[in-house]
PDB file of C-alpha atoms in Angstrom:
ATOM      1  CA  MET W 737     -21.823  22.486  42.250  1.00 79.00           C
ATOM      2  CA  ASP W 738     -20.424  19.953  44.574  1.00 86.00           C
ATOM      3  CA  VAL W 739     -16.868  19.523  45.150  1.00 88.00           C
ATOM      4  CA  THR W 740     -15.376  17.245  47.696  1.00 87.00           C
ATOM      5  CA  LEU W 741     -11.939  15.761  48.437  1.00 89.00           C
ATOM      6  CA  GLU W 742     -11.762  12.282  49.994  1.00 89.00           C
ATOM      7  CA  ARG W 743      -8.325  11.518  51.585  1.00 88.00           C
ATOM      8  CA  LEU W 744      -7.329   8.258  50.645  1.00 90.00           C
ATOM      9  CA  ASP W 745      -4.739   7.708  53.274  1.00 87.00           C
ATOM     10  CA  ASP W 746      -7.151   8.393  56.368  1.00 77.00           C
ATOM     11  CA  PRO W 747     -10.006   5.563  56.473  1.00 68.00           C
ATOM     12  CA  ASP W 748     -11.919   7.780  58.799  1.00 69.00           C
ATOM     13  CA  ASP W 749     -12.128  10.660  56.473  1.00 64.00           C
ATOM     14  CA  ALA W 750     -15.601  11.452  55.504  1.00 61.00           C
ATOM     15  CA  GLY W 751     -14.470  13.958  52.980  1.00 67.00           C
ATOM     16  CA  ILE W 752     -13.811  17.609  52.816  1.00 66.00           C
ATOM     17  CA  ILE W 753     -16.134  19.640  51.292  1.00 65.00           C
ATOM     18  CA  VAL W 754     -14.636  22.430  49.071  1.00 70.00           C
ATOM     19  CA  GLU W 755     -17.896  23.788  47.424  1.00 57.00           C
ATOM     20  CA  SER W 756     -21.661  23.006  47.828  1.00 58.00           C
ATOM     21  CA  PRO W 757     -24.692  25.081  47.114  1.00 54.00           C
ATOM     22  CA  GLU W 758     -25.302  25.202  50.796  1.00 52.00           C
ATOM     23  CA  ILE W 759     -21.907  26.115  51.505  1.00 52.00           C
ATOM     24  CA  GLY W 760     -20.417  28.557  48.926  1.00 55.00           C
ATOM     25  CA  LEU W 761     -16.791  29.944  48.775  1.00 52.00           C
ATOM     26  CA  ALA W 762     -16.341  33.379  49.767  1.00 46.00           C
ATOM     27  CA  SER W 763     -13.808  33.522  46.957  1.00 62.00           C
ATOM     28  CA  PRO W 764     -13.333  31.237  44.102  1.00 72.00           C
ATOM     29  CA  GLU W 765      -9.874  29.888  45.031  1.00 86.00           C
ATOM     30  CA  PHE W 766      -9.729  27.076  47.716  1.00 92.00           C
ATOM     31  CA  VAL W 767      -6.083  27.117  49.331  1.00 95.00           C
ATOM     32  CA  ILE W 768      -4.412  23.941  50.482  1.00 95.00           C
ATOM     33  CA  GLY W 769      -1.359  23.902  52.718  1.00 96.00           C
ATOM     34  CA  ARG W 770       0.104  23.882  56.203  1.00 97.00           C
ATOM     35  CA  ALA W 771      -0.540  27.947  56.839  1.00 97.00           C
ATOM     36  CA  ASP W 772      -2.976  29.087  59.310  1.00 96.00           C
ATOM     37  CA  ASP W 773      -4.904  30.985  56.448  1.00 95.00           C
ATOM     38  CA  CYS W 774      -5.381  28.180  54.401  1.00 94.00           C
ATOM     39  CA  HIS W 775      -8.814  26.606  53.790  1.00 91.00           C
ATOM     40  CA  LEU W 776      -7.651  23.171  54.263  1.00 91.00           C
ATOM     41  CA  GLN W 777      -4.549  22.919  56.586  1.00 93.00           C
ATOM     42  CA  ILE W 778      -2.664  19.988  56.292  1.00 92.00           C
ATOM     43  CA  PRO W 779       0.247  19.470  58.996  1.00 92.00           C
ATOM     44  CA  SER W 780       2.739  17.487  56.966  1.00 93.00           C
ATOM     45  CA  ARG W 781       6.437  18.498  56.363  1.00 95.00           C
ATOM     46  CA  PHE W 782       5.783  17.274  52.912  1.00 95.00           C
ATOM     47  CA  VAL W 783       3.080  20.009  52.006  1.00 97.00           C
ATOM     48  CA  SER W 784       4.338  23.680  51.618  1.00 98.00           C
ATOM     49  CA  ARG W 785       2.785  26.515  53.597  1.00 98.00           C
ATOM     50  CA  HIS W 786       0.479  27.545  50.544  1.00 98.00           C
ATOM     51  CA  HIS W 787       0.767  24.509  48.280  1.00 98.00           C
ATOM     52  CA  CYS W 788      -1.707  24.595  45.956  1.00 98.00           C
ATOM     53  CA  GLU W 789      -5.259  26.174  45.239  1.00 96.00           C
ATOM     54  CA  LEU W 790      -8.560  24.772  43.876  1.00 95.00           C
ATOM     55  CA  ILE W 791     -10.301  27.258  41.399  1.00 93.00           C
ATOM     56  CA  VAL W 792     -14.086  26.643  41.306  1.00 89.00           C
ATOM     57  CA  ASP W 793     -15.870  28.160  38.191  1.00 87.00           C
ATOM     58  CA  ASP W 794     -19.541  27.476  38.777  1.00 81.00           C
ATOM     59  CA  ARG W 795     -20.553  29.481  35.575  1.00 84.00           C
ATOM     60  CA  ASP W 796     -18.318  27.012  33.511  1.00 86.00           C
ATOM     61  CA  HIS W 797     -18.991  24.167  35.637  1.00 86.00           C
ATOM     62  CA  GLN W 798     -15.055  23.659  35.999  1.00 92.00           C
ATOM     63  CA  VAL W 799     -12.626  22.850  38.829  1.00 94.00           C
ATOM     64  CA  ARG W 800      -8.972  23.700  38.110  1.00 96.00           C
ATOM     65  CA  VAL W 801      -5.763  22.930  40.377  1.00 97.00           C
ATOM     66  CA  ARG W 802      -2.606  25.348  40.357  1.00 97.00           C
ATOM     67  CA  ASP W 803       0.465  24.792  42.043  1.00 98.00           C
ATOM     68  CA  LEU W 804       1.713  27.593  44.201  1.00 98.00           C
ATOM     69  CA  GLY W 805       5.323  27.000  43.814  1.00 98.00           C
ATOM     70  CA  SER W 806       5.470  24.115  46.420  1.00 97.00           C
ATOM     71  CA  GLN W 807       8.505  22.289  47.255  1.00 96.00           C
ATOM     72  CA  ASN W 808       7.212  18.760  46.525  1.00 96.00           C
ATOM     73  CA  GLY W 809       4.835  19.250  43.842  1.00 97.00           C
ATOM     74  CA  THR W 810       1.025  18.903  43.095  1.00 98.00           C
ATOM     75  CA  PHE W 811       0.114  15.748  41.008  1.00 98.00           C
ATOM     76  CA  VAL W 812      -3.064  14.808  39.076  1.00 98.00           C
ATOM     77  CA  ASN W 813      -3.199  11.048  38.287  1.00 98.00           C
ATOM     78  CA  GLU W 814       0.538  10.726  39.369  1.00 97.00           C
ATOM     79  CA  ALA W 815       1.698  13.427  36.796  1.00 98.00           C
ATOM     80  CA  ILE W 816       3.055  16.576  38.192  1.00 98.00           C
ATOM     81  CA  VAL W 817       1.088  19.783  37.294  1.00 98.00           C
ATOM     82  CA  ASP W 818       1.443  23.581  37.334  1.00 98.00           C
ATOM     83  CA  GLU W 819      -2.034  23.994  36.508  1.00 98.00           C
ATOM     84  CA  CYS W 820      -4.860  21.744  35.034  1.00 97.00           C
ATOM     85  CA  GLU W 821      -8.454  20.918  34.996  1.00 98.00           C
ATOM     86  CA  LEU W 822      -9.996  18.507  37.308  1.00 97.00           C
ATOM     87  CA  LYS W 823     -12.350  15.750  36.710  1.00 97.00           C
ATOM     88  CA  ASP W 824     -14.560  13.623  38.748  1.00 96.00           C
ATOM     89  CA  GLY W 825     -12.722  10.746  39.923  1.00 97.00           C
ATOM     90  CA  ASP W 826      -9.243  12.423  39.425  1.00 98.00           C
ATOM     91  CA  ARG W 827      -6.421  11.593  41.989  1.00 98.00           C
ATOM     92  CA  LEU W 828      -5.075  14.691  43.398  1.00 97.00           C
ATOM     93  CA  ARG W 829      -1.672  14.391  45.309  1.00 97.00           C
ATOM     94  CA  VAL W 830      -0.728  17.238  47.475  1.00 97.00           C
ATOM     95  CA  GLY W 831       3.084  16.682  48.404  1.00 94.00           C
ATOM     96  CA  CYS W 832       2.455  13.064  49.698  1.00 94.00           C
ATOM     97  CA  ILE W 833      -1.073  13.391  50.848  1.00 94.00           C
ATOM     98  CA  PRO W 834      -3.447  11.662  48.334  1.00 95.00           C
ATOM     99  CA  PHE W 835      -6.959  12.780  47.673  1.00 94.00           C
ATOM    100  CA  GLU W 836      -9.698  11.720  45.042  1.00 94.00           C
ATOM    101  CA  VAL W 837     -11.978  14.317  43.754  1.00 95.00           C
ATOM    102  CA  HIS W 838     -15.555  14.085  43.612  1.00 92.00           C
ATOM    103  CA  ILE W 839     -17.278  16.789  41.381  1.00 91.00           C
ATOM    104  CA  GLY W 840     -21.036  16.755  41.112  1.00 85.00           C
ATOM    105  CA  ALA W 841     -23.681  19.042  39.548  1.00 74.00           C
ATOM    106  CA  GLY W 842     -24.964  20.113  43.198  1.00 60.00           C
TER     107      GLY W 842
END
């Protein structure tokens, strides 16, 4: 499965590959936050150290986002979420950082 995050506030961003057949994940969780051990590090004071994670389930062809107790929230299509399934084209906001989610068969 191909999963890409397109950062909407950065016109130079070509997209962040979360998973593809060529680049598999070592674990099914892709952590987003400020900390050095996050898969995607966002140096913003509005993003928690371990803000949220994407959970990729290749078997069920499903991608979920789970908030990790962040200070400023995780939003999908402008609704605050604790955990929910992501669909292709959804808008994911991590703190104040906006992304568009792209999910393909791969």
